[in-house]
GROMACS .gro file of C-alpha atoms in nm:
model
  442
    1MET     CA    1   0.000   0.000   0.000
    2THR     CA    2   0.144   0.338  -0.107
    3LEU     CA    3   0.071   0.657   0.076
    4ALA     CA    4   0.085   0.989  -0.116
    5ILE     CA    5   0.178   1.282   0.106
    6ALA     CA    6   0.081   1.621  -0.030
    7ALA     CA    7   0.311   1.918   0.027
    8PRO     CA    8   0.173   2.201   0.243
    9ALA     CA    9   0.002   2.479   0.055
   10SER     CA   10   0.258   2.735   0.170
   11ARG     CA   11   0.547   2.524   0.038
   12ARG     CA   12   0.377   2.474  -0.300
   13SER     CA   13   0.333   2.850  -0.333
   14VAL     CA   14   0.702   2.905  -0.251
   15ASP     CA   15   0.805   2.650  -0.517
   16ARG     CA   16   0.584   2.818  -0.777
   17SER     CA   17   0.724   3.158  -0.682
   18SER     CA   18   1.086   3.040  -0.713
   19THR     CA   19   1.006   2.882  -1.048
   20ARG     CA   20   0.864   3.212  -1.175
   21VAL     CA   21   1.174   3.397  -1.048
   22ARG     CA   22   1.407   3.157  -1.230
   23ALA     CA   23   1.206   3.189  -1.550
   24THR     CA   24   1.214   3.567  -1.521
   25TRP     CA   25   1.592   3.570  -1.476
   26LEU     CA   26   1.642   3.335  -1.770
   27ALA     CA   27   1.429   3.562  -1.988
   28LEU     CA   28   1.611   3.876  -1.878
   29ALA     CA   29   1.964   3.730  -1.896
   30PRO     CA   30   2.026   3.809  -2.268
   31VAL     CA   31   1.898   4.162  -2.218
   32LEU     CA   32   2.117   4.223  -1.914
   33LEU     CA   33   2.422   4.081  -2.095
   34ALA     CA   34   2.353   4.306  -2.393
   35VAL     CA   35   2.325   4.611  -2.168
   36ALA     CA   36   2.654   4.514  -2.006
   37GLY     CA   37   2.817   4.481  -2.348
   38VAL     CA   38   2.866   4.105  -2.326
   39ASP     CA   39   2.774   3.880  -2.616
   40PRO     CA   40   2.698   3.529  -2.480
   41ALA     CA   41   2.757   3.378  -2.824
   42GLN     CA   42   3.095   3.541  -2.855
   43GLY     CA   43   3.259   3.341  -2.578
   44SER     CA   44   3.591   3.409  -2.413
   45PRO     CA   45   3.851   3.633  -2.578
   46LEU     CA   46   4.096   3.482  -2.824
   47THR     CA   47   4.466   3.538  -2.753
   48LEU     CA   48   4.744   3.566  -3.008
   49ALA     CA   49   4.876   3.220  -2.917
   50ASP     CA   50   4.527   3.074  -2.972
   51ALA     CA   51   4.501   3.255  -3.306
   52GLU     CA   52   4.836   3.114  -3.422
   53ARG     CA   53   4.735   2.763  -3.319
   54LEU     CA   54   4.400   2.788  -3.496
   55ALA     CA   55   4.561   2.927  -3.812
   56VAL     CA   56   4.808   2.639  -3.825
   57GLU     CA   57   4.533   2.383  -3.766
   58ARG     CA   58   4.303   2.535  -4.030
   59ASP     CA   59   4.561   2.591  -4.303
   60ALA     CA   60   4.477   2.372  -4.604
   61VAL     CA   61   4.829   2.399  -4.749
   62LEU     CA   62   4.978   2.248  -4.433
   63ARG     CA   63   4.733   1.961  -4.446
   64GLN     CA   64   4.814   1.904  -4.812
   65LEU     CA   65   5.188   1.899  -4.743
   66ALA     CA   66   5.136   1.657  -4.456
   67SER     CA   67   4.941   1.426  -4.686
   68GLU     CA   68   5.209   1.449  -4.954
   69SER     CA   69   5.482   1.365  -4.705
   70LEU     CA   70   5.284   1.067  -4.577
   71ALA     CA   71   5.224   0.950  -4.933
   72MET     CA   72   5.597   0.971  -5.010
   73ARG     CA   73   5.688   0.768  -4.703
   74GLU     CA   74   5.434   0.502  -4.795
   75ARG     CA   75   5.567   0.502  -5.150
   76ALA     CA   76   5.923   0.466  -5.018
   77VAL     CA   77   5.828   0.137  -4.855
   78ALA     CA   78   5.680   0.016  -5.182
   79GLU     CA   79   5.984   0.130  -5.381
   80GLY     CA   80   6.210  -0.088  -5.167
   81GLN     CA   81   6.022  -0.411  -5.242
   82LEU     CA   82   6.063  -0.662  -5.521
   83MET     CA   83   5.819  -0.659  -5.807
   84ASP     CA   84   5.525  -0.897  -5.768
   85PRO     CA   85   5.601  -1.244  -5.913
   86LYS     CA   86   5.413  -1.353  -6.223
   87LEU     CA   87   5.216  -1.674  -6.241
   88ARG     CA   88   5.190  -1.855  -6.574
   89VAL     CA   89   4.937  -2.133  -6.648
   90GLY     CA   90   4.878  -2.291  -6.987
   91ALA     CA   91   4.903  -2.587  -7.222
   92VAL     CA   92   5.224  -2.652  -7.418
   93ASN     CA   93   5.275  -2.838  -7.748
   94VAL     CA   94   4.911  -2.937  -7.797
   95PRO     CA   95   4.854  -3.104  -8.140
   96VAL     CA   96   4.610  -2.904  -8.349
   97ASP     CA   97   4.467  -3.207  -8.529
   98SER     CA   98   4.324  -3.368  -8.217
   99PHE     CA   99   4.384  -3.122  -7.932
  100SER     CA  100   4.462  -3.425  -7.721
  101LEU     CA  101   4.664  -3.380  -7.404
  102ASP     CA  102   4.803  -3.737  -7.397
  103ALA     CA  103   4.867  -3.818  -7.763
  104GLU     CA  104   5.211  -3.655  -7.790
  105ASP     CA  105   5.510  -3.688  -7.560
  106MET     CA  106   5.578  -3.314  -7.543
  107THR     CA  107   5.220  -3.209  -7.465
  108MET     CA  108   5.182  -3.087  -7.110
  109LEU     CA  109   4.995  -2.853  -6.880
  110GLU     CA  110   5.246  -2.601  -6.752
  111LEU     CA  111   5.248  -2.404  -6.429
  112GLY     CA  112   5.522  -2.142  -6.403
  113VAL     CA  113   5.639  -1.860  -6.178
  114SER     CA  114   5.874  -1.575  -6.278
  115GLN     CA  115   6.039  -1.313  -6.060
  116GLU     CA  116   6.225  -1.000  -6.173
  117PHE     CA  117   6.528  -0.870  -5.983
  118PRO     CA  118   6.629  -0.506  -6.049
  119ALA     CA  119   6.989  -0.420  -6.120
  120GLY     CA  120   7.229  -0.358  -5.833
  121GLY     CA  121   7.098  -0.151  -5.543
  122THR     CA  122   6.808  -0.003  -5.739
  123ARG     CA  123   6.550  -0.085  -5.473
  124ASP     CA  124   6.745   0.063  -5.182
  125LEU     CA  125   6.830   0.376  -5.379
  126ALA     CA  126   6.470   0.427  -5.491
  127ARG     CA  127   6.352   0.390  -5.131
  128ARG     CA  128   6.615   0.636  -5.007
  129ARG     CA  129   6.529   0.896  -5.273
  130MET     CA  130   6.160   0.883  -5.182
  131GLU     CA  131   6.238   0.919  -4.811
  132GLN     CA  132   6.455   1.221  -4.885
  133SER     CA  133   6.171   1.374  -5.087
  134ALA     CA  134   5.938   1.314  -4.792
  135VAL     CA  135   6.177   1.499  -4.558
  136ALA     CA  136   6.189   1.785  -4.811
  137ALA     CA  137   5.809   1.805  -4.807
  138GLU     CA  138   5.818   1.820  -4.426
  139ALA     CA  139   6.065   2.110  -4.448
  140VAL     CA  140   5.827   2.290  -4.684
  141ALA     CA  141   5.550   2.235  -4.428
  142ALA     CA  142   5.770   2.381  -4.153
  143ASP     CA  143   5.836   2.688  -4.368
  144ARG     CA  144   5.465   2.724  -4.436
  145ARG     CA  145   5.395   2.706  -4.062
  146LEU     CA  146   5.634   2.996  -4.004
  147VAL     CA  147   5.465   3.195  -4.281
  148VAL     CA  148   5.120   3.136  -4.130
  149GLN     CA  149   5.236   3.245  -3.785
  150ARG     CA  150   5.401   3.556  -3.928
  151GLU     CA  151   5.089   3.659  -4.120
  152VAL     CA  152   4.868   3.610  -3.814
  153ARG     CA  153   5.105   3.823  -3.608
  154ARG     CA  154   5.102   4.089  -3.879
  155ALA     CA  155   4.723   4.113  -3.875
  156TRP     CA  156   4.721   4.104  -3.494
  157THR     CA  157   4.973   4.389  -3.472
  158GLU     CA  158   4.772   4.603  -3.712
  159LEU     CA  159   4.462   4.543  -3.503
  160ALA     CA  160   4.661   4.641  -3.194
  161TYR     CA  161   4.767   4.964  -3.365
  162VAL     CA  162   4.408   5.043  -3.463
  163ALA     CA  163   4.280   4.968  -3.112
  164ARG     CA  164   4.544   5.187  -2.947
  165ALA     CA  165   4.487   5.468  -3.197
  166ARG     CA  166   4.113   5.457  -3.135
  167GLU     CA  167   4.174   5.481  -2.761
  168LEU     CA  168   4.396   5.780  -2.823
  169LEU     CA  169   4.134   5.953  -3.037
  170ALA     CA  170   3.861   5.872  -2.786
  171SER     CA  171   4.067   6.035  -2.511
  172GLN     CA  172   4.075   6.354  -2.721
  173THR     CA  173   3.700   6.368  -2.787
  174ASP     CA  174   3.603   6.538  -2.459
  175TRP     CA  175   3.891   6.781  -2.488
  176VAL     CA  176   3.793   6.882  -2.843
  177GLU     CA  177   3.429   6.923  -2.750
  178GLN     CA  178   3.527   7.143  -2.454
  179MET     CA  179   3.736   7.363  -2.682
  180ARG     CA  180   3.446   7.392  -2.924
  181ALA     CA  181   3.207   7.489  -2.642
  182ALA     CA  182   3.460   7.743  -2.512
  183ALA     CA  183   3.496   7.897  -2.859
  184ARG     CA  184   3.118   7.927  -2.888
  185ALA     CA  185   3.093   8.086  -2.544
  186ARG     CA  186   3.366   8.339  -2.624
  187TYR     CA  187   3.198   8.424  -2.953
  188ALA     CA  188   2.858   8.462  -2.785
  189SER     CA  189   3.008   8.697  -2.526
  190GLY     CA  190   3.177   8.904  -2.795
  191GLU     CA  191   3.530   8.814  -2.685
  192GLY     CA  192   3.597   8.562  -2.962
  193LYS     CA  193   3.567   8.547  -3.338
  194GLN     CA  194   3.350   8.339  -3.567
  195LEU     CA  195   3.667   8.193  -3.722
  196GLU     CA  196   3.756   8.037  -3.386
  197VAL     CA  197   3.420   7.858  -3.379
  198LEU     CA  198   3.477   7.734  -3.733
  199GLN     CA  199   3.826   7.608  -3.654
  200ALA     CA  200   3.702   7.428  -3.343
  201GLY     CA  201   3.424   7.267  -3.548
  202LEU     CA  202   3.674   7.159  -3.815
  203ASP     CA  203   3.886   7.004  -3.542
  204VAL     CA  204   3.586   6.803  -3.422
  205ALA     CA  205   3.512   6.694  -3.781
  206MET     CA  206   3.874   6.590  -3.837
  207LEU     CA  207   3.871   6.382  -3.521
  208ARG     CA  208   3.550   6.206  -3.625
  209GLU     CA  209   3.691   6.142  -3.971
  210GLN     CA  210   4.001   5.983  -3.823
  211GLN     CA  211   3.782   5.764  -3.604
  212LEU     CA  212   3.583   5.656  -3.911
  213ASP     CA  213   3.905   5.568  -4.097
  214LEU     CA  214   4.020   5.360  -3.804
  215GLU     CA  215   3.687   5.175  -3.795
  216ARG     CA  216   3.730   5.087  -4.161
  217ASP     CA  217   4.087   4.975  -4.097
  218GLU     CA  218   3.972   4.756  -3.810
  219ALA     CA  219   3.710   4.587  -4.028
  220MET     CA  220   3.972   4.523  -4.297
  221ARG     CA  221   4.229   4.385  -4.051
  222ARG     CA  222   3.973   4.157  -3.887
  223ALA     CA  223   3.885   4.025  -4.232
  224GLN     CA  224   4.254   3.954  -4.291
  225LEU     CA  225   4.276   3.773  -3.958
  226GLY     CA  226   3.955   3.585  -4.039
  227ARG     CA  227   4.120   3.455  -4.357
  228TRP     CA  228   4.349   3.253  -4.131
  229ILE     CA  229   4.132   3.164  -3.830
  230GLY     CA  230   3.774   3.211  -3.951
  231GLU     CA  231   3.534   3.503  -3.920
  232GLU     CA  232   3.374   3.387  -3.593
  233GLU     CA  233   3.710   3.343  -3.421
  234ALA     CA  234   3.836   3.675  -3.557
  235ALA     CA  235   3.529   3.848  -3.415
  236ARG     CA  236   3.623   3.745  -3.060
  237ALA     CA  237   3.997   3.806  -3.097
  238GLY     CA  238   4.154   4.037  -2.844
  239PRO     CA  239   4.245   4.225  -2.639
  240PHE     CA  240   4.518   4.365  -2.862
  241SER     CA  241   4.843   4.523  -2.753
  242LEU     CA  242   5.157   4.631  -2.937
  243PRO     CA  243   5.460   4.419  -2.842
  244ALA     CA  244   5.725   4.588  -2.634
  245GLY     CA  245   6.061   4.643  -2.795
  246ALA     CA  246   6.343   4.398  -2.733
  247PRO     CA  247   6.710   4.429  -2.832
  248LEU     CA  248   6.804   4.273  -3.165
  249GLU     CA  249   7.072   4.008  -3.179
  250PRO     CA  250   7.376   4.100  -3.390
  251LEU     CA  251   7.327   4.052  -3.761
  252ALA     CA  252   7.622   3.815  -3.787
  253THR     CA  253   7.468   3.590  -3.521
  254LEU     CA  254   7.136   3.582  -3.702
  255GLU     CA  255   7.302   3.509  -4.039
  256SER     CA  256   7.459   3.198  -3.892
  257ARG     CA  257   7.107   3.064  -3.826
  258LEU     CA  258   6.996   3.098  -4.187
  259THR     CA  259   7.132   2.754  -4.270
  260SER     CA  260   6.879   2.592  -4.036
  261HIS     CA  261   6.580   2.765  -4.193
  262PRO     CA  262   6.321   2.515  -4.324
  263ALA     CA  263   6.344   2.663  -4.674
  264GLN     CA  264   6.718   2.589  -4.676
  265LEU     CA  265   6.660   2.240  -4.540
  266ASP     CA  266   6.411   2.183  -4.821
  267PHE     CA  267   6.676   2.261  -5.081
  268GLU     CA  268   6.932   2.041  -4.904
  269ARG     CA  269   6.698   1.741  -4.893
  270ARG     CA  270   6.597   1.790  -5.256
  271ILE     CA  271   6.964   1.806  -5.356
  272GLU     CA  272   7.026   1.484  -5.165
  273ALA     CA  273   6.734   1.323  -5.345
  274ALA     CA  274   6.873   1.443  -5.680
  275GLU     CA  275   7.218   1.301  -5.601
  276THR     CA  276   7.055   0.974  -5.502
  277GLY     CA  277   6.879   0.992  -5.839
  278VAL     CA  278   7.223   1.009  -6.005
  279ASP     CA  279   7.329   0.691  -5.823
  280LEU     CA  280   6.998   0.534  -5.920
  281ALA     CA  281   7.054   0.620  -6.287
  282LYS     CA  282   7.402   0.462  -6.268
  283GLN     CA  283   7.240   0.135  -6.165
  284GLY     CA  284   7.092   0.119  -6.513
  285ARG     CA  285   7.440   0.031  -6.641
  286LYS     CA  286   7.420  -0.292  -6.447
  287PRO     CA  287   7.210  -0.581  -6.579
  288GLY     CA  288   6.887  -0.679  -6.416
  289TRP     CA  289   6.778  -1.038  -6.428
  290MET     CA  290   6.473  -1.261  -6.402
  291LEU     CA  291   6.425  -1.615  -6.274
  292ASP     CA  292   6.160  -1.832  -6.441
  293VAL     CA  293   6.061  -2.171  -6.299
  294SER     CA  294   5.789  -2.387  -6.454
  295TYR     CA  295   5.646  -2.731  -6.392
  296GLY     CA  296   5.488  -2.933  -6.676
  297LEU     CA  297   5.224  -3.198  -6.611
  298ARG     CA  298   5.217  -3.469  -6.883
  299SER     CA  299   4.940  -3.719  -6.942
  300GLY     CA  300   4.941  -4.060  -7.113
  301ARG     CA  301   5.198  -4.338  -7.114
  302MET     CA  302   5.516  -4.418  -7.296
  303MET     CA  303   5.564  -4.717  -7.528
  304ASP     CA  304   5.680  -4.941  -7.245
  305GLY     CA  305   5.362  -4.867  -7.050
  306GLU     CA  306   5.520  -4.639  -6.796
  307SER     CA  307   5.346  -4.308  -6.727
  308ARG     CA  308   5.510  -4.006  -6.878
  309PRO     CA  309   5.726  -3.814  -6.627
  310ASP     CA  310   5.650  -3.448  -6.549
  311MET     CA  311   5.889  -3.182  -6.674
  312LEU     CA  312   6.066  -2.911  -6.471
  313SER     CA  313   6.213  -2.604  -6.637
  314ALA     CA  314   6.425  -2.324  -6.491
  315MET     CA  315   6.555  -2.023  -6.683
  316VAL     CA  316   6.746  -1.708  -6.601
  317SER     CA  317   6.707  -1.398  -6.819
  318VAL     CA  318   6.967  -1.121  -6.797
  319ASP     CA  319   6.946  -0.767  -6.938
  320LEU     CA  320   7.220  -0.671  -7.181
  321PRO     CA  321   7.292  -0.296  -7.159
  322LEU     CA  322   7.483  -0.286  -7.486
  323PHE     CA  323   7.379   0.062  -7.596
  324ARG     CA  324   7.481   0.259  -7.289
  325ALA     CA  325   7.586   0.570  -7.480
  326SER     CA  326   7.233   0.623  -7.611
  327ARG     CA  327   7.035   0.524  -7.302
  328GLN     CA  328   7.199   0.467  -6.964
  329ASP     CA  329   7.469   0.732  -7.002
  330ARG     CA  330   7.206   0.983  -7.113
  331GLU     CA  331   6.994   0.914  -6.807
  332VAL     CA  332   7.296   0.961  -6.580
  333ALA     CA  333   7.381   1.291  -6.751
  334ALA     CA  334   7.023   1.410  -6.714
  335ALA     CA  335   7.020   1.325  -6.342
  336ARG     CA  336   7.348   1.510  -6.290
  337ALA     CA  337   7.213   1.816  -6.471
  338GLU     CA  338   6.908   1.821  -6.242
  339ALA     CA  339   7.133   1.802  -5.936
  340ARG     CA  340   7.349   2.090  -6.065
  341GLY     CA  341   7.038   2.299  -6.126
  342LEU     CA  342   6.924   2.247  -5.767
  343HIS     CA  343   7.268   2.347  -5.640
  344GLU     CA  344   7.248   2.673  -5.835
  345MET     CA  345   6.897   2.744  -5.706
  346HIS     CA  346   7.009   2.671  -5.352
  347ASP     CA  347   7.299   2.915  -5.375
  348ASP     CA  348   7.074   3.186  -5.517
  349HIS     CA  349   6.810   3.128  -5.251
  350ARG     CA  350   7.073   3.145  -4.976
  351ARG     CA  351   7.197   3.480  -5.107
  352GLU     CA  352   6.841   3.607  -5.135
  353MET     CA  353   6.758   3.512  -4.776
  354ARG     CA  354   7.078   3.676  -4.652
  355ALA     CA  355   6.985   3.998  -4.831
  356MET     CA  356   6.628   3.984  -4.697
  357LEU     CA  357   6.759   3.932  -4.343
  358ALA     CA  358   6.999   4.227  -4.370
  359GLU     CA  359   6.716   4.449  -4.494
  360ALA     CA  360   6.468   4.337  -4.228
  361TRP     CA  361   6.730   4.372  -3.954
  362SER     CA  362   6.817   4.723  -4.070
  363VAL     CA  363   6.452   4.827  -4.085
  364ALA     CA  364   6.383   4.685  -3.739
  365ASP     CA  365   6.692   4.848  -3.589
  366ARG     CA  366   6.635   5.193  -3.740
  367THR     CA  367   6.263   5.188  -3.667
  368ALA     CA  368   6.329   5.099  -3.305
  369GLU     CA  369   6.581   5.382  -3.282
  370LEU     CA  370   6.335   5.633  -3.427
  371GLU     CA  371   6.062   5.500  -3.195
  372ARG     CA  372   6.286   5.564  -2.894
  373PHE     CA  373   6.352   5.917  -3.020
  374TYR     CA  374   5.979   5.985  -3.040
  375GLU     CA  375   5.922   5.831  -2.698
  376THR     CA  376   6.197   6.015  -2.513
  377GLU     CA  377   6.189   6.354  -2.684
  378LEU     CA  378   5.907   6.428  -2.927
  379VAL     CA  379   5.610   6.286  -2.737
  380PRO     CA  380   5.692   6.467  -2.409
  381LEU     CA  381   5.760   6.787  -2.606
  382ALA     CA  382   5.424   6.756  -2.785
  383GLU     CA  383   5.241   6.714  -2.456
  384GLN     CA  384   5.419   7.016  -2.310
  385SER     CA  385   5.329   7.228  -2.614
  386VAL     CA  386   4.961   7.145  -2.574
  387GLN     CA  387   4.966   7.236  -2.206
  388ALA     CA  388   5.151   7.561  -2.278
  389ALA     CA  389   4.906   7.660  -2.553
  390LEU     CA  390   4.609   7.578  -2.331
  391LEU     CA  391   4.743   7.792  -2.045
  392ALA     CA  392   4.807   8.080  -2.284
  393TYR     CA  393   4.456   8.049  -2.422
  394ARG     CA  394   4.301   8.059  -2.075
  395SER     CA  395   4.492   8.375  -1.999
  396ASN     CA  396   4.375   8.532  -2.330
  397ARG     CA  397   4.728   8.552  -2.466
  398VAL     CA  398   4.658   8.335  -2.776
  399MET     CA  399   4.358   8.245  -2.987
  400VAL     CA  400   4.195   7.907  -3.003
  401ASP     CA  401   4.354   7.828  -3.339
  402GLU     CA  402   4.697   7.805  -3.176
  403VAL     CA  403   4.563   7.559  -2.919
  404ILE     CA  404   4.402   7.352  -3.193
  405ALA     CA  405   4.722   7.358  -3.397
  406ALA     CA  406   4.926   7.245  -3.097
  407ARG     CA  407   4.682   6.964  -3.027
  408ARG     CA  408   4.687   6.849  -3.391
  409VAL     CA  409   5.065   6.835  -3.393
  410ALA     CA  410   5.062   6.645  -3.065
  411LEU     CA  411   4.802   6.399  -3.196
  412GLU     CA  412   5.005   6.339  -3.511
  413THR     CA  413   5.313   6.283  -3.296
  414TRP     CA  414   5.133   6.028  -3.077
  415LEU     CA  415   4.990   5.845  -3.379
  416LYS     CA  416   5.330   5.843  -3.548
  417HIS     CA  417   5.482   5.695  -3.236
  418LEU     CA  418   5.219   5.420  -3.240
  419ARG     CA  419   5.282   5.359  -3.611
  420LEU     CA  420   5.655   5.325  -3.550
  421ALA     CA  421   5.589   5.070  -3.275
  422ALA     CA  422   5.374   4.866  -3.515
  423ASP     CA  423   5.629   4.894  -3.798
  424ARG     CA  424   5.908   4.787  -3.564
  425ALA     CA  425   5.707   4.479  -3.465
  426GLN     CA  426   5.637   4.395  -3.831
  427ALA     CA  427   6.004   4.419  -3.920
  428ARG     CA  428   6.089   4.204  -3.619
  429TYR     CA  429   5.844   3.940  -3.740
  430ASP     CA  430   6.029   3.932  -4.073
  431VAL     CA  431   6.358   3.882  -3.891
  432ASP     CA  432   6.212   3.603  -3.678
  433TYR     CA  433   6.073   3.428  -3.986
  434LEU     CA  434   6.403   3.444  -4.174
  435VAL     CA  435   6.601   3.292  -3.888
  436GLY     CA  436   6.335   3.023  -3.848
  437GLY     CA  437   6.253   3.101  -3.486
  438GLU     CA  438   5.975   3.226  -3.266
  439SER     CA  439   5.916   3.593  -3.203
  440HIS     CA  440   6.119   3.745  -2.920
  441GLU     CA  441   5.851   4.006  -2.855
  442ASP     CA  442   5.540   3.946  -2.649
   0.00000   0.00000   0.00000
């Protein structure tokens, strides 16, 4: 027997009330998040390290190179094996007048197996060449990974510049509006001129125009970042910050690391594969051979009544490379020419990378020097000039146009300083890519 115990009326009313409260909060949650500026679908912010990882994972070229490398390694195993043997089944010496299998002594059913053996060390050399090509493809993938990381950092740095510039312009908005209101008040009281009001209004318009340009730049840079990590991930990327400067290593030290760059390793592995191809072509001067074994089943009996014995045959076929000058020697010469061509390309690429490193290092070094000059001298001087012009304006010693001019120069100085910081980071990313290492700036 089961007893059902009903909850007290007061408790049921409390439960219903709490249920309504929860439902109300669930309904109001999106609205409250929107008012607070939080997008629940946007999720947590995306850091630069997360963006680099996503870009590497999403890159189709990297996946293609990985598949090619895997295919080459699988093919290397196949290249090192013997050719499949051939099975032969048939009837031999069958008389056409009767098609009898036991009327003639030489008539038999034959079962044979043949196996080809390539010349010299052809199989080992073919396997080695394919493995070297696979390592070259892996080096290409490593170079592509560095390129992807560099491009993500480039887009991230530009977004950091735009974000910092927008903050700078936003900090000037109240100041510009105050100057405009002051110019209007002076003009209304008869102390100022209409030109001052116009200049203050033009200053406000210029500031808004700069903000609009930065908004367009941000949309473009997020689209560039979305090309690597996807639009949804790019939308939640941030917060952005310009990397702090770090001292550059000496150029001579960095040049010594060029030899370990994945692009250089790609050339080295391809040259090794080409030289292995020369050795492989030389194997063509040696004869290959084939073993053929067959077993013949004979029917019928001999004249003395004994059954006819079966027949066993074994043959060895050997290639005769008699015309080496027109075939094998030509293949060796062609393989050597390909190897020489790769050596020339490697030397040219090494010189090109050395020149690119010297240029990127010089740009990074000079930009950092100019950035320090702005930071230590020009930026403080610009701030002082604005304060001096503002004090003079409040004491009626200058007109508003001089204050506006001082502020414009100061704003241009601050923006130029930010631009130099971004350019220095971009040049540093080029240096880091060329030496095949991670960025030294965070």
